Every structure is written in C-alpha cells, then in structure tokens.
Amino acid sequence: MVLVKRVLFIILSVFLFFVVIPVDALSTSSKNIVLYNLDTNEKVFGYKDTEKVSIASLTKIMTAIVALENIDDLNKEVTITSDMLKGLKEKDAYVVGLKVGQKVSYIDLIYACVISSGADATNAIAMSISGGLERFVSLMNDKAKELGLSNTSFSNPIGFDDSNNYSSVDEVSKILIYALKNETFKTIFTTDSHEFKDKSITVKSSMRESAKHANIDTSMILGAKTGYENNAGRCLASIAYDKKNDINYLLVTTGADDDYNKMYNIKDAYELYTYFFNNYSYHTLVEKNSEIIKISTRYLKDDFISFKANEEIKLLYNNNDFNKNNIKLSYTGMKQVKPFTKKGKTLGVLDVYYKDKLIKSIDIVLENKPGIDIVKVIRGEWFTILSVFIFVFSLIVFIFTLKKFLKVFRRY
C-alpha cells in the first residue's frame, strides 16, 4: 500500500489557483493519482501525477475520441475480418465476442471499446477507419500533439504493455477532459449497458461489474474506463458528482495492486471521492455585489467612488482548515479619480489572495462618467484661478496701454 501524505494543490473557483494544504493520510494502492475539478478543468490533487507510466486500456479513451472525430456516419456497418481478431487470444485480451463476417455498426463498436474494453471491437474500429493499426495509431499520436501532450505516446489502440505506449495520469486526464466535450463520447462513457442493434451482444460497464464483484459502492461515479496490464497494474479513469456541494470531479489512477476480489483501483476511487466529498466544499472569498474597494476623488461630487464585485469568487478548500482571516485584497493602480477621467477606463487591478496565494485578479473599471463639482474646483485651485485672473487682467491692461501708446506715436 502506498501511503499518500502529500500536499494538495487546490485550484479553484470560478478561476483557478494553487493552494498548498496538508492532507490527512489517505491509504491507497494506486501509485499515481490525479483529481480534477471538472467544472473548472483544474487540478485539485496530484500524487506522482506527471510520472511517465503504462496506462493499459485507458489508451482506449484516445482510441474512442479519435474514432468519433473520423467517422461521418456512426450507423455505418463494419464487417469483422480475421485480421481484426488476430493475436488477441494469444495476448489474453478481453473480447466481447465478435465473429468473422459479422456486421456491426461503428456506434456499437465504440460502446464495446469504451464500457467493456473489448479488444476485438477496438481493433475493428482502428482497422476499418484507417485501413491498418499503424495508420490509426498515427492519428492517435497526432491528436496527442494537438492537445499539447508532451509525455504521451501510443503504439497500439488497445493499450497493451509496450515501451512506446505510455502517458501520465495528468495527461490522461487532459485527454478525458477533451473527450468529454464530445456529447456522443460523454453518453457512451456514462452508459452502464448497451445492446447491439442486431441484439447479438450486450456490453456492460467493466467498472460496474468489477465493483459489484468486489462489493464496492460506485453510486457516486457517473462513468468510468478501467484498465489492466502487468506493467500498468489496475487503472481507472472516472468522473463523479458531489451532489451536496455541487462539484463534478474527474479522477485518474494507475498502478493499483491486482486483486480481482478487492479491485483496488475502484476501491481507491471510492475512498478518494468520499474523502473529498466529506471534507471539501466551496468557500466564498468575495461576495457578488459586495464593496471591494473605495477610491478617493479630486474635484468630483462624491469624495469616494465605491467599486463592487461583479461576480462571486469561491475557493475549494478543506472545511476544517478554512479561515476567513487568511483572505487578503491588494489594490494596484490609480489612487485618485480626477475630472475628465473617461468612462470605461481601467483604474487598476485588485488581487484576491488566500494565504498569500493569488486566486483572482479583478480589473477596477470606471463604469460611470464622474460629475465635476465647480465649488470644489474653486476652493482647491483658488490660487491658480487668481493667478490666471491677474495674468489675464494684466495682459488686457498691457494691450490697452500698448494700443494707446501706438496711437500717440503715429501722430508724430
């Protein structure tokens, strides 16, 4: 068992930020863990999350999204060939039972690939789309580059152990976050059971079936992709919903011990989700419409202009450790609003901190044209006004005197 006593990198709110907090001991079998707030797509917790590891059938998340993006008609049928099934039995790969000559729609094949992790369905998808496994794998690697994944490589669409088939739990999370934006993928990923159009095969969620066998409660998990290979150990990519706190989470783990009766990958997911559901919630740092700063004025009708928050700023934090005294607001910008300052001008920036960690920066914008107070102008600038008056008066007297002198001078 790996004892996880790491600091949490909490990023949260409407916008993300890192907060380092000590975590109570969480006992897990998984050797690599990453947890994301799926509502913000920001990391909440990570343990060896950027380490390069074998990812087994989590590979099929990429296989499925690449397939969905390269298929025009999901109802189009594929004829199963012997090449699609070749070598799977020898590798002891899980199959859903496709037969040579059988015709199966793409949508049925993708369901079988994702929720049941069928290697035969996966090969059928890859070979029918690109004409060969290598060409399809090239599409997978191209997509990884497109997503900016620098620690991910694919050598096969199934996830067999291979030195060139790897990723990190953090980058797998990024693949899954991307894939879930595709509504068809999301529907498939969150489906527990699917019957083929010809009713020949019914595929079921490998996660649900394994959890049932190990007597693990997975009611909070909305959908998942399992994986297992010797090098990868038991793996799981899943999403879950914390109903009480209204938070969607995404969790990816690899390297759990292989015990079919214990299913440590699913057990870890249950324990991690339960821990965060029970101990973490959103805490308000700045309330919407609350006054966040007052800036003094010069020669305007109001002595101060009050600025209010146009949004609520929240932080996901341990309920037992959160302290409002750790909230700090720091303003940088114009210290005084003067006449003729344009409406819409950004006066400065207000930074919201928690425990000296920047959470959110708010632009302070002048929303209304300021009204000038003439009396204040006169009071504040009486010496300048008097000086100008004397100068103008003196200038008029000088010009008048000069004209008289010139008039007299012309007579002579």
PDB file of C-alpha atoms in Angstrom, residues 122-329:
ATOM      1  CA  THR A 122     -11.134  -1.705 -30.679  1.00  0.00           C
ATOM      2  CA  ASN A 123      -9.182  -3.364 -33.470  1.00  0.00           C
ATOM      3  CA  ALA A 124     -12.271  -3.338 -35.681  1.00  0.00           C
ATOM      4  CA  ILE A 125     -12.627   0.412 -35.188  1.00  0.00           C
ATOM      5  CA  ALA A 126      -8.965   1.198 -35.861  1.00  0.00           C
ATOM      6  CA  MET A 127      -8.520  -1.048 -38.901  1.00  0.00           C
ATOM      7  CA  SER A 128     -11.782  -0.082 -40.608  1.00  0.00           C
ATOM      8  CA  ILE A 129     -11.203   3.675 -40.208  1.00  0.00           C
ATOM      9  CA  SER A 130      -7.608   3.857 -41.401  1.00  0.00           C
ATOM     10  CA  GLY A 131      -7.012   0.545 -43.134  1.00  0.00           C
ATOM     11  CA  GLY A 132      -4.398  -0.561 -40.619  1.00  0.00           C
ATOM     12  CA  LEU A 133      -3.398  -0.299 -36.980  1.00  0.00           C
ATOM     13  CA  GLU A 134      -0.231   1.719 -37.619  1.00  0.00           C
ATOM     14  CA  ARG A 135      -2.077   4.417 -39.535  1.00  0.00           C
ATOM     15  CA  PHE A 136      -4.694   4.688 -36.808  1.00  0.00           C
ATOM     16  CA  VAL A 137      -2.010   4.913 -34.127  1.00  0.00           C
ATOM     17  CA  SER A 138      -0.522   7.809 -36.108  1.00  0.00           C
ATOM     18  CA  LEU A 139      -3.871   9.582 -35.800  1.00  0.00           C
ATOM     19  CA  MET A 140      -3.787   8.993 -32.040  1.00  0.00           C
ATOM     20  CA  ASN A 141      -0.293  10.451 -31.727  1.00  0.00           C
ATOM     21  CA  ASP A 142      -1.252  13.400 -33.918  1.00  0.00           C
ATOM     22  CA  LYS A 143      -4.146  14.119 -31.577  1.00  0.00           C
ATOM     23  CA  ALA A 144      -1.815  13.909 -28.566  1.00  0.00           C
ATOM     24  CA  LYS A 145       0.414  16.558 -30.162  1.00  0.00           C
ATOM     25  CA  GLU A 146      -2.621  18.686 -30.990  1.00  0.00           C
ATOM     26  CA  LEU A 147      -3.613  18.592 -27.311  1.00  0.00           C
ATOM     27  CA  GLY A 148      -0.101  19.655 -26.291  1.00  0.00           C
ATOM     28  CA  LEU A 149       0.721  16.379 -24.526  1.00  0.00           C
ATOM     29  CA  SER A 150       4.478  16.064 -24.193  1.00  0.00           C
ATOM     30  CA  ASN A 151       4.549  12.927 -22.041  1.00  0.00           C
ATOM     31  CA  THR A 152       2.216  10.713 -24.074  1.00  0.00           C
ATOM     32  CA  SER A 153       2.900   8.171 -26.812  1.00  0.00           C
ATOM     33  CA  PHE A 154       0.797   5.415 -28.373  1.00  0.00           C
ATOM     34  CA  SER A 155       1.974   2.260 -30.123  1.00  0.00           C
ATOM     35  CA  ASN A 156      -1.356   0.414 -30.264  1.00  0.00           C
ATOM     36  CA  PRO A 157      -5.033   1.364 -29.880  1.00  0.00           C
ATOM     37  CA  ILE A 158      -5.784  -1.268 -27.207  1.00  0.00           C
ATOM     38  CA  GLY A 159      -3.257  -0.393 -24.504  1.00  0.00           C
ATOM     39  CA  PHE A 160      -1.019  -3.480 -24.497  1.00  0.00           C
ATOM     40  CA  ASP A 161       2.139  -3.039 -22.443  1.00  0.00           C
ATOM     41  CA  ASP A 162       4.784  -1.525 -24.703  1.00  0.00           C
ATOM     42  CA  SER A 163       7.709   0.808 -24.092  1.00  0.00           C
ATOM     43  CA  ASN A 164       6.227   3.227 -26.625  1.00  0.00           C
ATOM     44  CA  ASN A 165       2.699   3.175 -25.202  1.00  0.00           C
ATOM     45  CA  TYR A 166       2.672   5.453 -22.179  1.00  0.00           C
ATOM     46  CA  SER A 167       1.362   8.641 -20.639  1.00  0.00           C
ATOM     47  CA  SER A 168       0.909  10.179 -17.191  1.00  0.00           C
ATOM     48  CA  VAL A 169      -2.289  10.270 -15.150  1.00  0.00           C
ATOM     49  CA  ASP A 170      -2.319  14.033 -15.590  1.00  0.00           C
ATOM     50  CA  GLU A 171      -2.170  13.806 -19.380  1.00  0.00           C
ATOM     51  CA  VAL A 172      -4.749  11.007 -19.448  1.00  0.00           C
ATOM     52  CA  SER A 173      -6.975  13.423 -17.522  1.00  0.00           C
ATOM     53  CA  LYS A 174      -6.461  16.034 -20.216  1.00  0.00           C
ATOM     54  CA  ILE A 175      -7.413  13.521 -22.893  1.00  0.00           C
ATOM     55  CA  LEU A 176     -10.563  12.612 -20.962  1.00  0.00           C
ATOM     56  CA  ILE A 177     -11.472  16.247 -20.313  1.00  0.00           C
ATOM     57  CA  TYR A 178     -11.165  16.866 -24.051  1.00  0.00           C
ATOM     58  CA  ALA A 179     -13.134  13.737 -24.970  1.00  0.00           C
ATOM     59  CA  LEU A 180     -15.999  14.590 -22.618  1.00  0.00           C
ATOM     60  CA  LYS A 181     -16.660  17.736 -24.642  1.00  0.00           C
ATOM     61  CA  ASN A 182     -17.920  15.378 -27.345  1.00  0.00           C
ATOM     62  CA  GLU A 183     -21.527  14.628 -26.384  1.00  0.00           C
ATOM     63  CA  THR A 184     -21.522  11.204 -28.041  1.00  0.00           C
ATOM     64  CA  PHE A 185     -18.401  10.184 -26.134  1.00  0.00           C
ATOM     65  CA  LYS A 186     -19.870  11.509 -22.880  1.00  0.00           C
ATOM     66  CA  THR A 187     -23.049   9.496 -23.432  1.00  0.00           C
ATOM     67  CA  ILE A 188     -21.054   6.332 -24.096  1.00  0.00           C
ATOM     68  CA  PHE A 189     -18.689   6.920 -21.173  1.00  0.00           C
ATOM     69  CA  THR A 190     -21.579   7.288 -18.724  1.00  0.00           C
ATOM     70  CA  THR A 191     -23.562   4.268 -20.008  1.00  0.00           C
ATOM     71  CA  ASP A 192     -23.686   1.083 -17.912  1.00  0.00           C
ATOM     72  CA  SER A 193     -25.124  -1.292 -20.507  1.00  0.00           C
ATOM     73  CA  HIS A 194     -25.607  -1.263 -24.268  1.00  0.00           C
ATOM     74  CA  GLU A 195     -27.253  -3.765 -26.594  1.00  0.00           C
ATOM     75  CA  PHE A 196     -26.041  -4.073 -30.182  1.00  0.00           C
ATOM     76  CA  LYS A 197     -28.501  -3.081 -32.865  1.00  0.00           C
ATOM     77  CA  ASP A 198     -28.902  -6.712 -34.002  1.00  0.00           C
ATOM     78  CA  LYS A 199     -29.272  -7.799 -30.345  1.00  0.00           C
ATOM     79  CA  SER A 200     -26.394 -10.250 -30.787  1.00  0.00           C
ATOM     80  CA  ILE A 201     -24.285  -8.808 -27.962  1.00  0.00           C
ATOM     81  CA  THR A 202     -24.935  -6.764 -24.831  1.00  0.00           C
ATOM     82  CA  VAL A 203     -21.892  -4.992 -23.432  1.00  0.00           C
ATOM     83  CA  LYS A 204     -21.742  -3.888 -19.809  1.00  0.00           C
ATOM     84  CA  SER A 205     -19.601  -1.465 -17.842  1.00  0.00           C
ATOM     85  CA  SER A 206     -16.477  -3.297 -16.710  1.00  0.00           C
ATOM     86  CA  MET A 207     -16.221  -0.896 -13.775  1.00  0.00           C
ATOM     87  CA  ARG A 208     -19.755  -1.637 -12.543  1.00  0.00           C
ATOM     88  CA  GLU A 209     -19.344  -5.374 -12.978  1.00  0.00           C
ATOM     89  CA  SER A 210     -15.990  -5.401 -11.145  1.00  0.00           C
ATOM     90  CA  ALA A 211     -17.343  -3.193  -8.354  1.00  0.00           C
ATOM     91  CA  LYS A 212     -20.323  -5.479  -7.920  1.00  0.00           C
ATOM     92  CA  HIS A 213     -17.987  -8.460  -7.662  1.00  0.00           C
ATOM     93  CA  ALA A 214     -15.863  -6.695  -5.007  1.00  0.00           C
ATOM     94  CA  ASN A 215     -18.905  -5.241  -3.227  1.00  0.00           C
ATOM     95  CA  ILE A 216     -17.813  -1.605  -3.696  1.00  0.00           C
ATOM     96  CA  ASP A 217     -20.316   1.245  -3.757  1.00  0.00           C
ATOM     97  CA  THR A 218     -19.934   3.210  -7.001  1.00  0.00           C
ATOM     98  CA  SER A 219     -23.179   5.170  -6.862  1.00  0.00           C
ATOM     99  CA  MET A 220     -21.309   8.488  -6.908  1.00  0.00           C
ATOM    100  CA  ILE A 221     -19.398   7.529 -10.089  1.00  0.00           C
ATOM    101  CA  LEU A 222     -21.131   8.668 -13.282  1.00  0.00           C
ATOM    102  CA  GLY A 223     -18.909   6.820 -15.708  1.00  0.00           C
ATOM    103  CA  ALA A 224     -15.515   5.143 -15.936  1.00  0.00           C
ATOM    104  CA  LYS A 225     -12.908   3.385 -18.044  1.00  0.00           C
ATOM    105  CA  THR A 226     -10.980   0.521 -16.460  1.00  0.00           C
ATOM    106  CA  GLY A 227      -7.588  -0.810 -17.446  1.00  0.00           C
ATOM    107  CA  TYR A 228      -5.178  -3.581 -16.540  1.00  0.00           C
ATOM    108  CA  GLU A 229      -1.806  -4.767 -17.797  1.00  0.00           C
ATOM    109  CA  ASN A 230       1.136  -6.248 -15.916  1.00  0.00           C
ATOM    110  CA  ASN A 231       3.197  -3.058 -16.113  1.00  0.00           C
ATOM    111  CA  ALA A 232       0.275  -0.691 -15.592  1.00  0.00           C
ATOM    112  CA  GLY A 233      -1.438  -2.501 -12.740  1.00  0.00           C
ATOM    113  CA  ARG A 234      -5.120  -1.791 -12.135  1.00  0.00           C
ATOM    114  CA  CYS A 235      -6.103   1.581 -13.624  1.00  0.00           C
ATOM    115  CA  LEU A 236      -9.243   3.687 -13.607  1.00  0.00           C
ATOM    116  CA  ALA A 237     -10.381   6.921 -15.215  1.00  0.00           C
ATOM    117  CA  SER A 238     -13.706   8.117 -13.858  1.00  0.00           C
ATOM    118  CA  ILE A 239     -15.977  11.075 -13.253  1.00  0.00           C
ATOM    119  CA  ALA A 240     -18.164  11.597 -10.189  1.00  0.00           C
ATOM    120  CA  TYR A 241     -20.650  14.135  -8.866  1.00  0.00           C
ATOM    121  CA  ASP A 242     -20.685  15.524  -5.338  1.00  0.00           C
ATOM    122  CA  LYS A 243     -24.380  16.353  -5.043  1.00  0.00           C
ATOM    123  CA  LYS A 244     -24.136  18.018  -1.620  1.00  0.00           C
ATOM    124  CA  ASN A 245     -21.507  20.528  -2.723  1.00  0.00           C
ATOM    125  CA  ASP A 246     -22.454  20.611  -6.418  1.00  0.00           C
ATOM    126  CA  ILE A 247     -18.987  19.703  -7.695  1.00  0.00           C
ATOM    127  CA  ASN A 248     -18.069  17.439 -10.608  1.00  0.00           C
ATOM    128  CA  TYR A 249     -14.771  15.600 -10.218  1.00  0.00           C
ATOM    129  CA  LEU A 250     -12.532  13.647 -12.603  1.00  0.00           C
ATOM    130  CA  LEU A 251     -10.112  11.078 -11.223  1.00  0.00           C
ATOM    131  CA  VAL A 252      -7.395   9.040 -12.933  1.00  0.00           C
ATOM    132  CA  THR A 253      -5.324   6.400 -11.132  1.00  0.00           C
ATOM    133  CA  THR A 254      -2.787   3.820 -12.256  1.00  0.00           C
ATOM    134  CA  GLY A 255      -0.591   1.177 -10.640  1.00  0.00           C
ATOM    135  CA  ALA A 256      -3.044  -0.331  -8.153  1.00  0.00           C
ATOM    136  CA  ASP A 257      -2.381  -3.881  -6.974  1.00  0.00           C
ATOM    137  CA  ASP A 258      -4.012  -6.659  -8.967  1.00  0.00           C
ATOM    138  CA  ASP A 259      -6.559  -8.457  -6.834  1.00  0.00           C
ATOM    139  CA  TYR A 260      -9.790  -9.301  -8.631  1.00  0.00           C
ATOM    140  CA  ASN A 261     -11.591  -9.865  -5.356  1.00  0.00           C
ATOM    141  CA  LYS A 262     -10.531  -6.465  -3.959  1.00  0.00           C
ATOM    142  CA  MET A 263     -10.446  -4.297  -7.111  1.00  0.00           C
ATOM    143  CA  TYR A 264      -8.123  -1.754  -5.544  1.00  0.00           C
ATOM    144  CA  ASN A 265      -8.432   0.694  -8.436  1.00  0.00           C
ATOM    145  CA  ILE A 266     -12.185   1.035  -7.809  1.00  0.00           C
ATOM    146  CA  LYS A 267     -11.735   0.926  -4.035  1.00  0.00           C
ATOM    147  CA  ASP A 268      -9.244   3.802  -4.292  1.00  0.00           C
ATOM    148  CA  ALA A 269     -11.705   5.818  -6.353  1.00  0.00           C
ATOM    149  CA  TYR A 270     -14.423   5.268  -3.752  1.00  0.00           C
ATOM    150  CA  GLU A 271     -12.135   6.335  -0.898  1.00  0.00           C
ATOM    151  CA  LEU A 272     -10.747   9.389  -2.684  1.00  0.00           C
ATOM    152  CA  TYR A 273     -14.135  10.625  -3.830  1.00  0.00           C
ATOM    153  CA  THR A 274     -15.609  10.026  -0.373  1.00  0.00           C
ATOM    154  CA  TYR A 275     -12.770  11.918   1.290  1.00  0.00           C
ATOM    155  CA  PHE A 276     -13.174  14.987  -0.885  1.00  0.00           C
ATOM    156  CA  PHE A 277     -16.988  14.878  -0.803  1.00  0.00           C
ATOM    157  CA  ASN A 278     -16.871  14.887   3.006  1.00  0.00           C
ATOM    158  CA  ASN A 279     -14.033  17.331   3.596  1.00  0.00           C
ATOM    159  CA  TYR A 280     -14.019  19.864   0.773  1.00  0.00           C
ATOM    160  CA  SER A 281     -16.510  22.466  -0.355  1.00  0.00           C
ATOM    161  CA  TYR A 282     -16.595  25.929  -1.886  1.00  0.00           C
ATOM    162  CA  HIS A 283     -15.907  28.839   0.450  1.00  0.00           C
ATOM    163  CA  THR A 284     -16.777  32.391  -0.556  1.00  0.00           C
ATOM    164  CA  LEU A 285     -13.844  34.782  -0.611  1.00  0.00           C
ATOM    165  CA  VAL A 286     -15.666  37.712  -2.208  1.00  0.00           C
ATOM    166  CA  GLU A 287     -19.436  38.010  -2.422  1.00  0.00           C
ATOM    167  CA  LYS A 288     -21.085  39.260  -5.583  1.00  0.00           C
ATOM    168  CA  ASN A 289     -22.084  42.957  -5.378  1.00  0.00           C
ATOM    169  CA  SER A 290     -20.035  43.436  -2.204  1.00  0.00           C
ATOM    170  CA  GLU A 291     -17.856  46.539  -1.920  1.00  0.00           C
ATOM    171  CA  ILE A 292     -14.275  45.568  -2.707  1.00  0.00           C
ATOM    172  CA  ILE A 293     -12.547  48.970  -2.793  1.00  0.00           C
ATOM    173  CA  LYS A 294     -13.166  52.700  -2.461  1.00  0.00           C
ATOM    174  CA  ILE A 295     -11.011  55.180  -4.394  1.00  0.00           C
ATOM    175  CA  SER A 296     -10.838  58.837  -3.407  1.00  0.00           C
ATOM    176  CA  THR A 297     -11.682  61.606  -5.891  1.00  0.00           C
ATOM    177  CA  ARG A 298     -10.464  65.128  -6.700  1.00  0.00           C
ATOM    178  CA  TYR A 299     -12.930  67.887  -7.587  1.00  0.00           C
ATOM    179  CA  LEU A 300     -15.787  65.400  -8.082  1.00  0.00           C
ATOM    180  CA  LYS A 301     -19.198  65.494  -6.443  1.00  0.00           C
ATOM    181  CA  ASP A 302     -18.518  62.371  -4.367  1.00  0.00           C
ATOM    182  CA  ASP A 303     -15.462  62.166  -2.135  1.00  0.00           C
ATOM    183  CA  PHE A 304     -15.072  58.455  -2.907  1.00  0.00           C
ATOM    184  CA  ILE A 305     -16.148  56.084  -5.663  1.00  0.00           C
ATOM    185  CA  SER A 306     -17.150  52.622  -4.436  1.00  0.00           C
ATOM    186  CA  PHE A 307     -16.459  49.589  -6.626  1.00  0.00           C
ATOM    187  CA  LYS A 308     -18.357  46.314  -6.229  1.00  0.00           C
ATOM    188  CA  ALA A 309     -17.575  42.749  -7.249  1.00  0.00           C
ATOM    189  CA  ASN A 310     -19.484  41.721 -10.354  1.00  0.00           C
ATOM    190  CA  GLU A 311     -19.055  38.036  -9.546  1.00  0.00           C
ATOM    191  CA  GLU A 312     -18.673  35.696  -6.600  1.00  0.00           C
ATOM    192  CA  ILE A 313     -15.165  34.389  -6.034  1.00  0.00           C
ATOM    193  CA  LYS A 314     -15.013  30.970  -4.389  1.00  0.00           C
ATOM    194  CA  LEU A 315     -12.335  28.611  -3.202  1.00  0.00           C
ATOM    195  CA  LEU A 316     -12.448  24.824  -2.854  1.00  0.00           C
ATOM    196  CA  TYR A 317     -10.858  24.162   0.493  1.00  0.00           C
ATOM    197  CA  ASN A 318     -10.762  21.812   3.443  1.00  0.00           C
ATOM    198  CA  ASN A 319     -13.734  22.706   5.625  1.00  0.00           C
ATOM    199  CA  ASN A 320     -11.769  22.226   8.845  1.00  0.00           C
ATOM    200  CA  ASP A 321      -8.868  24.454   7.816  1.00  0.00           C
ATOM    201  CA  PHE A 322     -10.577  27.349   6.047  1.00  0.00           C
ATOM    202  CA  ASN A 323     -10.184  30.691   7.842  1.00  0.00           C
ATOM    203  CA  LYS A 324     -11.609  33.969   6.512  1.00  0.00           C
ATOM    204  CA  ASN A 325      -8.777  35.849   8.195  1.00  0.00           C
ATOM    205  CA  ASN A 326      -6.463  34.465   5.519  1.00  0.00           C
ATOM    206  CA  ILE A 327      -8.291  36.386   2.779  1.00  0.00           C
ATOM    207  CA  LYS A 328      -6.439  39.495   1.586  1.00  0.00           C
ATOM    208  CA  LEU A 329      -7.314  42.100  -1.049  1.00  0.00           C
TER     209      LEU A 329
END
